[in-house]
XYZ file of C-alpha atoms in Angstrom:
108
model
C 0.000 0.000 0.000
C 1.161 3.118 -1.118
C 0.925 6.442 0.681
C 1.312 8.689 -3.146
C -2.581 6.587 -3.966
C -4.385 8.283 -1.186
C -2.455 11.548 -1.650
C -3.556 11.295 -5.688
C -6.893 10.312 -4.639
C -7.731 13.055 -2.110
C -5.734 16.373 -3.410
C -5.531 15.095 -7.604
C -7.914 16.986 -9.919
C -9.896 20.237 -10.106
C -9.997 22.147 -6.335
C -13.524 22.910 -6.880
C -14.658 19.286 -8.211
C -12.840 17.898 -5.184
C -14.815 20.667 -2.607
C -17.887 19.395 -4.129
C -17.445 15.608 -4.742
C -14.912 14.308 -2.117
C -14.242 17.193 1.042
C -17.763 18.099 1.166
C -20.392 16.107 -0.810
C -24.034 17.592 -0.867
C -26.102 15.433 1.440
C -29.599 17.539 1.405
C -32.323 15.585 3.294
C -34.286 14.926 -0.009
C -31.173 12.742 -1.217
C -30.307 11.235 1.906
C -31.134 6.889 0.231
C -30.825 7.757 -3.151
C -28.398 6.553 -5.619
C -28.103 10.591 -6.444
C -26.963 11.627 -3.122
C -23.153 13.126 -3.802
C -22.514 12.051 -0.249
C -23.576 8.565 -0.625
C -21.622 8.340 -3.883
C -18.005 9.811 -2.142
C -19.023 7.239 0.658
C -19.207 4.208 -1.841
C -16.483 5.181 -3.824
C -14.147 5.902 -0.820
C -15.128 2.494 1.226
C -14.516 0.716 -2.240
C -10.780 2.043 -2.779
C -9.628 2.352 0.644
C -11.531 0.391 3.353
C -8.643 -1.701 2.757
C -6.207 1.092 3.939
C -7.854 1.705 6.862
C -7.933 -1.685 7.959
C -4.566 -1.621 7.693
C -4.050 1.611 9.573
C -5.924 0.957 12.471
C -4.225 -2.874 12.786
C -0.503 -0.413 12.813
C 0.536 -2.016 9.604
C 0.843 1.590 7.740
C 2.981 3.097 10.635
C 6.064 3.060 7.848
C 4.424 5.755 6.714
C 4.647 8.092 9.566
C 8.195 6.598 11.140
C 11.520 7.268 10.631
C 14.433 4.579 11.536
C 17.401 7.341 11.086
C 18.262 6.800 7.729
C 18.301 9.206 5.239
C 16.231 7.459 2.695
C 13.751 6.588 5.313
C 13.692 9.628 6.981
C 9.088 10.504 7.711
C 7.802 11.887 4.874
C 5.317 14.818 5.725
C 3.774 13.036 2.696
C 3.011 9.746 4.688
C 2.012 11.913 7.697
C -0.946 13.676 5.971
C -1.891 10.564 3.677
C -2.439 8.550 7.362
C -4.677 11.428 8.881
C -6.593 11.412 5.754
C -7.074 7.516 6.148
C -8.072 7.623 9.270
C -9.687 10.857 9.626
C -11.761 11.380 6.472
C -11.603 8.025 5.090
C -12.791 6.756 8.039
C -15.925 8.841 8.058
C -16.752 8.040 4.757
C -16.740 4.371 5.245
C -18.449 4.179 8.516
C -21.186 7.260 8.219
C -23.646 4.651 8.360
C -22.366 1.563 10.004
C -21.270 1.218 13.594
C -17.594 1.035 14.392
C -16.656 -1.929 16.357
C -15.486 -1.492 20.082
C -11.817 -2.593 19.537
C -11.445 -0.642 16.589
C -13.158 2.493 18.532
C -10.778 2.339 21.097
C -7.997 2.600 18.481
């Protein structure tokens, strides 16, 4: 898993495309169930691409990301730092808006 995918994903494209489709999707109430609702379609599309990724952030297996072991060529890439809070910040609410969160992965 690559850090540069969810950096593409999230930051790629036209500013005012991404405002309206990905950072804040219209959810009006008379949308809210539809297949039209821009929210419910970031939601989908997000869960389908990068569930995955946070799966893998919350069990610690994307930490490379954010860690540095001293080296030069591993030194933390600010990169890998904002891809992770996007994972599990936005990502995260896009993939469970409407489900519960298990307790264990709550507590994480």
């Amino acid at each position: 898993m690559n850090f540069e995918v969810v950096i593409d994903y999230w930051f790629g494209g036209d500013r005012g495309t991404n405002y309206k489709k990905k950072w804040f999707p219209s959810s009006s109430a008379s949308s809210i169930g539809t297949e039209d609702s821009m929210q419910m379609a970031a939601d989908e599309e997000i869960t389908s691409r990068f569930e995955e990724y946070l799966t893998h952030a919350l069990d610690n297996n994307l930490n490379h990301w954010i860690s540095s072991n001293g080296s030069e060529d591993s030194a933390m890439s600010i990169d890998g730092v904002i891809a992770m809070i996007i994972v599990v910040d936005q990502f995260s609410r896009h993939i469970y808006r409407y489900r519960k969160l298990s307790a264990d992965a709550a507590e994480r």
